[in-house]
Short mmCIF file of C-alpha atoms and ligand atoms in Angstrom, two decimals:
data_model
loop_
_atom_site.label_atom_id
_atom_site.label_comp_id
_atom_site.label_asym_id
_atom_site.label_seq_id
_atom_site.Cartn_x
_atom_site.Cartn_y
_atom_site.Cartn_z
CA MET A 1 109.17 95.42 44.56
CA GLU A 2 109.55 98.00 47.19
CA LYS A 3 113.19 97.73 49.13
CA ARG A 4 112.74 97.77 52.74
CA THR A 5 115.68 99.09 54.78
CA ARG A 6 116.78 98.12 58.25
CA ALA A 7 115.14 101.57 59.32
CA ASP A 8 111.77 101.16 57.89
CA THR A 9 111.71 97.75 59.79
CA PHE A 10 112.57 99.34 63.05
CA VAL A 11 110.36 102.30 62.53
CA GLU A 12 107.41 99.81 61.86
CA GLU A 13 108.10 98.03 64.86
CA ILE A 14 107.81 101.31 67.05
CA SER A 15 104.97 102.38 64.99
CA ALA A 16 102.87 99.38 65.83
CA SER A 17 102.76 100.19 69.56
CA PRO A 18 99.91 102.63 70.43
CA GLY A 19 101.68 106.26 70.56
CA GLY A 20 104.81 104.95 68.61
CA GLU A 21 103.19 105.92 65.49
CA GLY A 22 103.87 109.43 65.83
CA ILE A 23 107.59 108.84 65.21
CA CYS A 24 107.06 109.54 61.48
CA LEU A 25 105.65 113.18 61.86
CA CYS A 26 108.68 114.24 64.13
CA ILE A 27 110.28 117.32 62.47
CA GLN A 28 113.14 117.40 64.82
CA CYS A 29 112.69 120.99 66.41
CA GLY A 30 113.82 119.97 69.80
CA THR A 31 110.89 121.16 71.90
CA CYS A 32 110.74 117.84 73.68
CA THR A 33 114.46 117.97 74.67
CA ALA A 34 114.35 121.58 75.87
CA SER A 35 111.16 120.76 77.80
CA CYS A 36 112.69 117.52 79.40
CA PRO A 37 114.02 117.72 83.08
CA ASN A 38 115.99 114.75 82.69
CA ALA A 39 117.56 115.13 79.00
CA ASP A 40 120.87 116.15 80.53
CA ARG A 41 120.89 112.68 82.08
CA MET A 42 120.12 110.85 79.01
CA ASP A 43 123.06 109.56 76.82
CA HIS A 44 120.62 110.47 73.93
CA THR A 45 118.00 113.24 73.99
CA PRO A 46 114.46 112.38 73.31
CA SER A 47 114.79 114.16 69.91
CA GLN A 48 117.92 112.50 69.27
CA LEU A 49 116.16 109.04 69.88
CA ILE A 50 113.72 109.70 67.14
CA ALA A 51 116.37 110.76 64.47
CA MET A 52 118.40 107.60 65.48
CA ALA A 53 115.50 105.30 65.45
CA ARG A 54 114.39 106.60 61.90
CA ALA A 55 118.01 106.08 60.78
CA GLY A 56 117.45 102.49 61.66
CA MET A 57 119.92 102.39 64.84
CA LYS A 58 118.39 99.85 66.67
CA GLU A 59 120.68 98.58 68.94
CA GLU A 60 121.99 101.98 69.96
CA VAL A 61 118.48 102.98 70.63
CA LEU A 62 117.25 100.05 72.45
CA SER A 63 120.41 99.70 74.84
CA SER A 64 120.31 103.71 75.57
CA ASN A 65 119.65 104.74 79.08
CA ALA A 66 117.47 107.32 77.83
CA MET A 67 113.87 106.04 77.95
CA TRP A 68 114.62 104.38 81.63
CA HIS A 69 115.23 108.20 82.56
CA CYS A 70 111.93 109.33 81.44
CA LEU A 71 109.77 110.30 84.61
CA SER A 72 106.35 110.24 82.56
CA CYS A 73 105.97 113.70 83.22
CA TYR A 74 104.45 114.44 79.69
CA LEU A 75 105.83 118.07 79.51
CA CYS A 76 107.25 116.95 75.96
CA THR A 77 103.60 115.37 75.11
CA VAL A 78 101.75 118.69 75.69
CA ARG A 79 104.29 120.69 74.13
CA CYS A 80 105.25 118.72 70.82
CA PRO A 81 103.96 120.88 67.78
CA ARG A 82 103.26 117.73 65.81
CA GLY A 83 101.22 116.01 68.51
CA ILE A 84 103.45 113.21 69.05
CA LYS A 85 102.84 111.15 72.37
CA GLN A 86 106.49 111.33 73.22
CA THR A 87 105.98 109.74 76.47
CA ASP A 88 104.29 106.84 74.94
CA LEU A 89 107.01 106.47 72.67
CA MET A 90 109.58 106.43 75.38
CA HIS A 91 107.30 103.29 76.82
CA ALA A 92 107.27 101.77 73.39
CA LEU A 93 110.86 101.89 73.53
CA GLU A 94 111.24 100.32 77.07
CA CYS A 95 109.07 97.51 75.99
CA LEU A 96 111.06 96.71 72.83
CA ALA A 97 114.24 97.03 74.68
CA ILE A 98 113.02 94.28 77.16
CA ARG A 99 111.75 92.07 74.32
CA GLU A 100 114.89 92.42 72.49
CA GLY A 101 117.17 91.91 75.75
CA LEU A 102 118.90 94.92 75.09
CA SER A 103 117.73 97.22 78.15
CA SER A 104 120.30 99.07 79.53
CA GLY A 105 122.43 97.76 82.39
CA ARG A 106 123.51 101.24 83.39
CA THR A 107 120.13 101.88 85.21
CA ARG A 108 118.40 100.13 88.04
CA THR A 109 115.15 101.34 86.49
CA PRO A 110 114.12 98.14 84.54
CA ALA A 111 114.64 96.20 87.58
CA MET A 112 112.66 98.34 89.87
CA TYR A 113 109.96 98.25 87.36
CA ARG A 114 109.93 94.29 87.08
CA SER A 115 109.93 94.18 90.95
CA PHE A 116 106.96 96.25 91.07
CA ASN A 117 105.17 94.26 88.56
CA ASP A 118 106.03 91.11 89.96
CA PHE A 119 104.34 92.18 93.15
CA VAL A 120 101.18 93.62 91.20
CA TYR A 121 100.92 90.45 89.23
CA SER A 122 100.70 88.08 92.26
CA LEU A 123 98.97 90.39 94.89
CA GLY A 124 96.84 92.58 92.64
CA SER A 125 98.08 95.25 94.80
CA LEU A 126 101.42 96.99 95.67
CA PRO A 127 102.71 96.55 99.03
CA GLU A 128 105.33 99.33 99.02
CA PHE A 129 107.34 98.10 101.91
CA GLY A 130 107.88 94.54 100.70
CA PHE A 131 108.54 95.80 96.92
CA MET A 132 111.16 98.47 98.17
CA THR A 133 112.99 96.07 100.42
CA TRP A 134 112.89 93.54 97.65
CA PHE A 135 114.21 95.79 94.96
CA TYR A 136 117.10 97.00 97.18
CA MET A 137 118.20 93.48 98.23
CA LEU A 138 118.05 92.27 94.77
CA THR A 139 120.10 95.39 93.16
CA ASN A 140 122.17 97.03 95.87
CA PRO A 141 121.89 95.64 99.46
CA LEU A 142 124.40 98.61 100.48
CA ARG A 143 121.62 101.21 99.52
CA ALA A 144 119.17 99.13 101.47
CA PHE A 145 121.35 99.82 104.41
CA ARG A 146 121.38 103.50 103.63
CA MET A 147 117.53 103.70 103.24
CA ILE A 148 117.14 102.33 106.87
CA PRO A 149 116.58 106.04 108.28
CA VAL A 150 114.06 106.83 105.58
CA ALA A 151 112.26 103.70 106.46
CA LEU A 152 112.29 104.05 109.95
CA SER A 153 110.80 107.71 109.73
CA LEU A 154 108.14 106.23 107.65
CA LEU A 155 107.50 103.41 110.27
CA ARG A 156 107.28 105.75 113.04
CA HIS A 157 104.86 107.70 111.32
CA GLY A 158 102.65 104.81 110.58
CA ARG A 159 103.42 105.03 106.92
CA LEU A 160 104.83 101.39 106.45
CA SER A 161 102.42 98.58 106.29
CA ILE A 162 103.92 95.08 106.38
CA LYS A 163 100.85 93.48 105.47
CA ALA A 164 99.69 93.52 101.89
CA ARG A 165 96.15 94.47 100.77
CA ARG A 166 94.44 91.46 99.29
CA LEU A 167 91.88 91.16 96.97
CA THR A 168 89.06 88.26 97.46
CA PRO A 169 89.74 85.13 96.27
CA GLU A 170 87.52 85.47 93.02
CA GLY A 171 89.06 88.98 92.38
CA THR A 172 92.37 87.42 92.81
CA SER A 173 91.90 84.63 90.15
CA GLN A 174 89.99 86.88 87.76
CA LEU A 175 92.62 89.19 87.44
CA LYS A 176 95.21 86.19 86.93
CA ALA A 177 92.96 84.77 84.24
CA ILE A 178 93.03 88.50 82.67
CA LEU A 179 96.77 89.19 82.95
CA ASP A 180 97.73 85.50 81.84
CA LYS A 181 95.55 86.07 78.75
CA ALA A 182 97.24 89.30 77.92
CA GLU A 183 100.49 87.61 78.36
CA SER A 184 99.52 85.03 75.68
CA LEU A 185 98.28 87.67 73.46
CA GLY A 186 101.87 89.34 73.28
CA GLY A 187 102.50 93.05 73.45
CA ALA A 188 99.99 95.91 72.78
CA SER A 189 101.00 96.30 69.24
CA MET B 1 74.12 114.13 98.69
CA ARG B 2 76.62 113.51 95.45
CA TYR B 3 77.64 109.88 94.75
CA TYR B 4 80.64 108.60 93.18
CA THR B 5 82.49 105.43 92.67
CA TYR B 6 85.79 105.74 94.69
CA PHE B 7 89.09 104.25 93.82
CA PRO B 8 91.71 105.15 96.29
CA GLY B 9 94.68 103.28 94.83
CA CYS B 10 97.22 101.06 96.65
CA SER B 11 99.08 104.40 98.30
CA SER B 12 95.88 105.92 99.82
CA SER B 13 94.26 102.98 100.77
CA GLU B 14 96.64 101.03 103.00
CA GLY B 15 99.97 102.23 101.57
CA GLY B 16 102.19 105.02 102.74
CA ALA B 17 99.46 107.59 101.97
CA LYS B 18 96.70 106.47 104.21
CA ALA B 19 96.30 109.80 105.48
CA TYR B 20 95.32 111.06 101.97
CA GLY B 21 92.56 108.11 102.13
CA TRP B 22 91.35 109.16 105.69
CA SER B 23 91.33 113.09 104.94
CA THR B 24 89.59 112.37 101.41
CA GLN B 25 86.70 110.68 103.44
CA ALA B 26 86.53 113.56 106.21
CA VAL B 27 86.46 116.13 104.04
CA SER B 28 84.14 114.48 101.38
CA LYS B 29 81.61 114.07 104.18
CA VAL B 30 81.60 117.86 105.11
CA LEU B 31 81.08 118.41 101.46
CA ASP B 32 78.00 116.16 101.29
CA ILE B 33 79.85 113.80 98.87
CA GLU B 34 79.60 110.02 99.16
CA LEU B 35 82.61 108.17 98.13
CA ILE B 36 81.61 104.53 97.50
CA GLU B 37 84.63 102.37 97.24
CA LEU B 38 85.00 99.93 94.12
CA ASP B 39 84.87 96.66 95.40
CA ASP B 40 87.64 94.08 94.90
CA TRP B 41 89.87 96.77 92.76
CA ASN B 42 93.32 96.19 91.48
CA CYS B 43 96.47 98.10 91.37
CA CYS B 44 96.30 100.35 88.59
CA GLY B 45 100.02 99.00 87.49
CA SER B 46 100.99 102.92 87.51
CA THR B 47 104.29 103.84 85.65
CA PRO B 48 106.07 100.52 85.98
CA TYR B 49 103.44 98.56 84.15
CA SER B 50 102.67 101.15 81.61
CA SER B 51 106.66 101.12 80.67
CA ILE B 52 107.51 97.62 80.45
CA GLU B 53 104.18 95.59 79.82
CA GLU B 54 101.95 97.65 77.88
CA LEU B 55 99.26 95.23 77.16
CA ALA B 56 99.00 94.05 80.69
CA SER B 57 99.10 97.40 81.81
CA PHE B 58 95.80 98.35 79.84
CA CYS B 59 94.21 95.13 80.99
CA LEU B 60 95.04 95.97 84.76
CA SER B 61 93.18 99.43 84.39
CA ALA B 62 90.42 97.98 82.21
CA ARG B 63 89.32 95.51 84.98
CA ASN B 64 88.96 98.27 87.19
CA LEU B 65 86.83 100.14 84.57
CA ALA B 66 84.72 97.39 83.96
CA LEU B 67 83.89 96.68 87.46
CA ALA B 68 83.29 100.52 87.77
CA GLU B 69 80.75 100.66 84.67
CA LYS B 70 78.49 98.31 86.42
CA ARG B 71 77.84 100.95 88.66
CA GLY B 72 77.33 103.64 86.35
CA LEU B 73 78.98 106.62 88.36
CA ASP B 74 81.88 108.77 87.73
CA LEU B 75 84.90 107.03 89.09
CA VAL B 76 86.85 109.12 91.40
CA THR B 77 90.60 108.77 92.48
CA PRO B 78 92.86 111.07 94.85
CA CYS B 79 95.80 109.51 93.16
CA SER B 80 97.26 111.43 90.17
CA SER B 81 99.13 108.41 89.00
CA CYS B 82 95.77 106.12 89.14
CA TYR B 83 93.92 109.24 87.30
CA VAL B 84 96.68 109.41 84.46
CA ILE B 85 96.70 105.50 83.86
CA LEU B 86 92.97 104.91 83.99
CA ASN B 87 92.51 107.83 81.66
CA ARG B 88 94.98 106.61 79.41
CA THR B 89 93.47 103.33 79.16
CA ASN B 90 90.20 105.07 78.55
CA SER B 91 91.53 107.25 75.67
CA HIS B 92 93.73 104.59 74.15
CA LEU B 93 90.84 101.84 73.79
CA LYS B 94 88.76 104.58 71.82
CA GLU B 95 91.79 105.32 69.42
CA TYR B 96 93.37 102.09 68.81
CA PRO B 97 90.66 99.37 67.76
CA GLN B 98 93.42 96.66 67.68
CA LEU B 99 94.30 97.33 71.14
CA LYS B 100 91.00 97.13 72.28
CA ALA B 101 90.46 93.78 70.52
CA LYS B 102 93.24 92.51 72.51
CA VAL B 103 92.05 94.16 76.03
CA ASP B 104 88.70 92.79 75.14
CA GLU B 105 89.58 89.17 74.71
CA ALA B 106 91.71 89.43 78.15
CA LEU B 107 88.63 90.77 79.87
CA ALA B 108 86.71 88.04 78.38
CA ALA B 109 88.92 85.56 79.99
CA GLY B 110 87.75 87.07 83.26
CA GLY B 111 84.28 87.32 82.43
CA LEU B 112 84.26 90.81 81.87
CA GLU B 113 83.55 93.53 79.48
CA TYR B 114 84.01 97.10 79.26
CA HIS B 115 82.15 99.45 76.88
CA GLY B 116 84.13 102.87 77.37
CA THR B 117 81.64 104.60 79.33
CA VAL B 118 83.25 105.48 82.69
CA ARG B 119 84.46 108.85 83.49
CA VAL B 120 87.51 108.99 85.47
CA ARG B 121 87.89 112.17 87.68
CA HIS B 122 90.53 113.27 90.24
CA LEU B 123 89.09 114.37 93.58
CA LEU B 124 90.35 117.86 93.08
CA ASP B 125 88.18 118.18 89.89
CA VAL B 126 84.98 116.74 91.87
CA PHE B 127 85.70 119.16 94.68
CA VAL B 128 86.28 122.43 92.62
CA ASN B 129 83.98 121.58 89.83
CA ASP B 130 80.95 119.81 91.05
CA ILE B 131 80.90 121.42 94.58
CA GLY B 132 82.67 124.63 93.65
CA TYR B 133 84.85 127.17 95.15
CA ASP B 134 81.89 129.06 96.96
CA GLU B 135 80.26 125.93 98.76
CA ILE B 136 83.81 125.10 99.92
CA ARG B 137 84.35 128.56 101.29
CA ALA B 138 81.14 128.35 103.02
CA LYS B 139 82.12 125.51 105.08
CA VAL B 140 85.34 127.00 106.61
CA LYS B 141 85.42 127.33 110.12
CA ILE B 142 89.02 128.30 110.65
CA ASN B 143 90.24 130.88 108.29
CA LEU B 144 93.66 130.10 107.30
CA GLY B 145 94.56 133.79 107.73
CA GLY B 146 97.26 134.29 105.12
CA LEU B 147 98.96 130.77 105.71
CA LYS B 148 101.54 131.13 102.90
CA VAL B 149 101.12 127.85 100.74
CA ALA B 150 102.99 126.63 97.58
CA PRO B 151 100.49 124.66 95.57
CA TYR B 152 102.56 121.71 94.35
CA TYR B 153 100.24 120.21 91.47
CA GLY B 154 103.13 117.82 89.84
CA CYS B 155 102.82 116.56 86.63
CA GLN B 156 100.03 113.62 86.13
CA MET B 157 96.81 115.55 87.26
CA VAL B 158 97.34 118.15 84.81
CA ARG B 159 98.98 116.09 81.75
CA PRO B 160 98.94 114.94 78.99
CA ARG B 161 95.15 115.24 78.31
CA PRO B 162 93.49 118.78 78.37
CA SER B 163 91.70 117.95 81.58
CA PHE B 164 90.17 120.35 84.22
CA ASP B 165 93.14 122.53 84.43
CA HIS B 166 95.98 124.11 82.52
CA PRO B 167 98.68 121.54 81.54
CA GLU B 168 101.48 123.79 82.58
CA ASN B 169 100.03 126.75 84.78
CA PRO B 170 97.06 125.18 86.45
CA GLN B 171 95.20 127.39 88.95
CA SER B 172 92.68 125.19 90.79
CA LEU B 173 94.65 124.61 93.76
CA ASP B 174 95.65 128.17 94.12
CA LYS B 175 91.89 129.21 94.00
CA LEU B 176 91.12 126.51 96.50
CA ILE B 177 93.81 127.56 98.88
CA ALA B 178 92.55 131.36 98.71
CA GLY B 179 89.26 130.31 99.56
CA LEU B 180 90.51 128.61 102.73
CA GLY B 181 91.93 131.84 103.48
CA GLY B 182 95.43 130.73 102.67
CA GLU B 183 97.75 132.96 100.48
CA PRO B 184 98.85 130.70 97.22
CA VAL B 185 102.62 132.02 96.80
CA PRO B 186 103.78 132.40 93.12
CA PHE B 187 105.30 128.97 92.21
CA PRO B 188 107.00 128.47 88.95
CA LEU B 189 107.63 124.93 89.29
CA LYS B 190 104.19 124.03 90.61
CA SER B 191 103.57 121.55 87.80
CA ARG B 192 107.38 120.14 87.51
CA CYS B 193 108.11 116.57 88.30
CA CYS B 194 109.15 115.41 91.62
CA GLY B 195 111.16 112.47 90.23
CA GLY B 196 108.41 109.92 90.39
CA SER B 197 109.25 106.19 91.01
CA LEU B 198 112.68 106.94 90.16
CA ILE B 199 113.36 108.09 93.59
CA ILE B 200 113.79 104.24 94.26
CA SER B 201 116.08 103.48 91.31
CA GLU B 202 117.90 106.71 90.47
CA GLU B 203 117.62 108.74 93.91
CA ALA B 204 120.25 111.23 92.99
CA LEU B 205 118.48 112.41 89.99
CA ALA B 206 115.15 112.41 91.76
CA LEU B 207 116.63 114.52 94.88
CA GLU B 208 117.96 116.97 92.47
CA LEU B 209 114.60 117.45 91.00
CA ILE B 210 113.30 117.98 94.48
CA ARG B 211 115.58 120.32 95.56
CA LYS B 212 114.79 122.84 92.83
CA ILE B 213 110.98 122.49 93.96
CA PHE B 214 111.86 123.27 97.33
CA ASP B 215 113.97 126.14 96.13
CA SER B 216 111.20 127.66 94.24
CA ALA B 217 108.67 127.59 96.98
CA LEU B 218 111.13 128.78 99.59
CA SER B 219 112.01 131.69 97.66
CA ASN B 220 108.65 132.76 97.35
CA GLY B 221 107.94 133.02 100.91
CA ALA B 222 106.20 129.59 101.31
CA GLU B 223 105.57 128.06 104.69
CA CYS B 224 104.25 124.74 103.55
CA LEU B 225 103.13 122.71 100.32
CA VAL B 226 100.53 121.10 99.29
CA THR B 227 99.77 118.50 96.84
CA PRO B 228 97.03 116.16 95.08
CA CYS B 229 99.56 113.29 94.66
CA PRO B 230 100.56 110.59 96.84
CA LEU B 231 103.66 109.94 95.26
CA CYS B 232 104.53 113.73 95.32
CA GLN B 233 103.80 113.94 98.90
CA THR B 234 105.93 111.14 99.65
CA ASN B 235 109.05 112.15 97.81
CA LEU B 236 108.88 115.58 99.13
CA ASP B 237 108.35 114.97 102.76
CA ALA B 238 109.85 111.60 103.27
CA TYR B 239 112.99 112.45 101.23
CA GLN B 240 113.53 115.92 102.39
CA SER B 241 116.23 114.70 104.85
CA ARG B 242 117.79 113.07 102.10
CA VAL B 243 117.74 116.13 99.95
CA ASN B 244 119.06 118.21 103.03
CA HIS B 245 122.01 115.55 103.53
CA LYS B 246 123.03 115.56 99.88
CA PHE B 247 122.89 119.20 99.26
CA LYS B 248 123.63 120.29 102.90
CA ALA B 249 120.57 122.14 103.03
CA ASN B 250 118.24 122.60 105.96
CA PHE B 251 114.71 122.57 104.31
CA ASN B 252 111.93 122.29 106.89
CA LEU B 253 108.92 122.59 104.98
CA PRO B 254 105.75 120.57 105.79
CA VAL B 255 104.41 118.85 102.87
CA LEU B 256 100.43 118.26 103.08
CA PHE B 257 97.74 116.63 100.92
CA PHE B 258 95.48 119.30 99.93
CA THR B 259 92.54 117.58 101.70
CA GLN B 260 94.47 117.94 105.09
CA LEU B 261 94.54 121.45 104.47
CA MET B 262 90.82 121.57 103.69
CA GLY B 263 90.19 119.84 106.71
CA VAL B 264 92.08 121.98 108.91
CA ALA B 265 90.08 124.87 107.53
CA PHE B 266 86.68 123.12 108.15
CA GLY B 267 87.90 122.75 111.51
CA LEU B 268 88.47 118.75 111.67
CA SER B 269 90.66 117.10 114.19
CA ASP B 270 93.98 116.05 113.78
CA GLU B 271 92.91 112.18 113.81
CA ASP B 272 90.72 112.65 111.29
CA LEU B 273 93.37 114.11 108.94
CA GLY B 274 96.31 111.97 109.85
CA LEU B 275 98.57 115.24 110.32
CA LYS B 276 100.94 113.07 112.60
CA THR B 277 101.87 110.78 109.48
CA CYS B 278 103.56 113.78 108.17
CA ILE B 279 107.21 113.22 108.38
CA VAL B 280 108.08 117.00 108.40
CA PRO B 281 106.31 118.13 111.39
CA THR B 282 103.23 120.34 110.55
CA GLU B 283 102.62 121.92 114.15
CA ARG B 284 104.97 124.80 113.49
CA VAL B 285 102.94 126.07 110.83
CA LEU B 286 99.36 124.75 111.69
CA ALA B 287 99.43 124.92 115.43
CA LYS B 288 97.30 128.35 115.45
CA TYR B 289 94.79 126.92 113.55
CA LEU B 290 94.17 123.44 115.38
S1 SF4 C 301 108.85 118.30 70.15
FE1 SF4 C 301 107.83 116.66 68.75
S2 SF4 C 301 108.36 117.18 66.66
FE2 SF4 C 301 109.79 118.27 68.02
S3 SF4 C 301 111.58 117.01 68.26
FE3 SF4 C 301 110.23 116.13 69.78
S4 SF4 C 301 108.75 114.68 69.15
FE4 SF4 C 301 109.90 115.81 67.21
S1 SF4 C 302 107.99 112.35 79.71
FE1 SF4 C 302 109.84 111.60 79.82
S2 SF4 C 302 110.77 112.16 77.89
FE2 SF4 C 302 108.91 113.47 78.35
S3 SF4 C 302 109.66 115.42 79.05
FE3 SF4 C 302 109.13 114.07 80.69
S4 SF4 C 302 110.87 112.88 81.37
FE4 SF4 C 302 111.36 113.92 79.47
#
């Protein structure tokens, strides 16, 4: 029987997500890292993450702050000589990190994404003001205070709606039915 | 008259980029385009959903696509994030049959189905390719007389899929600006990232990216920037004072939606275009054209 290593299973998990399958094709050329506007803010660069994942370093990879600093700018994706969808790979790692309860505590991005999604799930639209206030109060009320000038200038220029756009009641329940079904089906892989 | 199904996205409908929605409609009218808003559309989920809840993110888009499919017209959005997310769903559903099976099952729970036939277009693509530069030029009433404009494309309109423009050195906005009589300045960072939604969670990191964009625009003589993305506009405009504060700089660069600039050249009124919603005042550079 073929012997399976820890690395095999982690790579398989990643490969099962759409876009994650490219991880096997990487030649470690470093183009993605050289292109990434945020690589210097990541504890492991995009190409390092791939090397670490292939070495089976699951915990180190999933607790990294790297994917949470990804901006989804897709520069790595258009430049990769192996056609790897590096941005999707970052998303796949974010999903896995959440699923395994390992997402980095050194960045507020997971909490921000969570608040955003909660609003969209319950309303079907994103009320920017409510979402931002909620997120700041949740993570750092002091920052909410510092953001008041920005909020005021948006308000003064008529750009902060307190009211959220609502779907029709039928649309709302249809969307809920779809999202709840998706939830019951597990992840995208 | 040309007809399209219109997907404004949260920001350009009732959110912070309302003026983008207004100016889109006003300029489209001049160009004989009718944008018919998709009934009861939902948020595309943007980067946050696609990052941490992939399947749900595809389902959010798929509901919109399924609703649009019933109409049979191209689906046009002015928002780069909606554009990338809706297109991503289209291409992933084709590429990953297992994913498609799950999305189909979820859609069925809402009584919908999607067959993958909707073409998702960015508003800029429709303007420059369906209408064309010549026809746009023909509508110009007020020549912008050499106004120096930095065309800021951002990321998600030009990447990751080969779309209607080059992924790293796009030209469509440059040509459009020139057609209005403006002068597109050379702008090496034209398709670099503004920090996106990380402006909220990791502000310091995003402010630094924005500063670099301003440096690049200003050092090439730009008097203002234009963009086809609500998030880029908000980051560059509303956070300009934060950039100034953080880097002890004094940038004073108006940031317009490209539709607002078109509207000025078409002789439309300030009210139609929502220029007053810009946080960095636009009068200084636009007064002579209004
Ligand atoms: S650019 Fe592609 S092949 Fe090169 S290191 Fe990055 S993912 Fe691997
Ligand atoms: S998409 Fe993410 S990983 Fe890729 S270059 Fe942009 S920020 Fe870096």
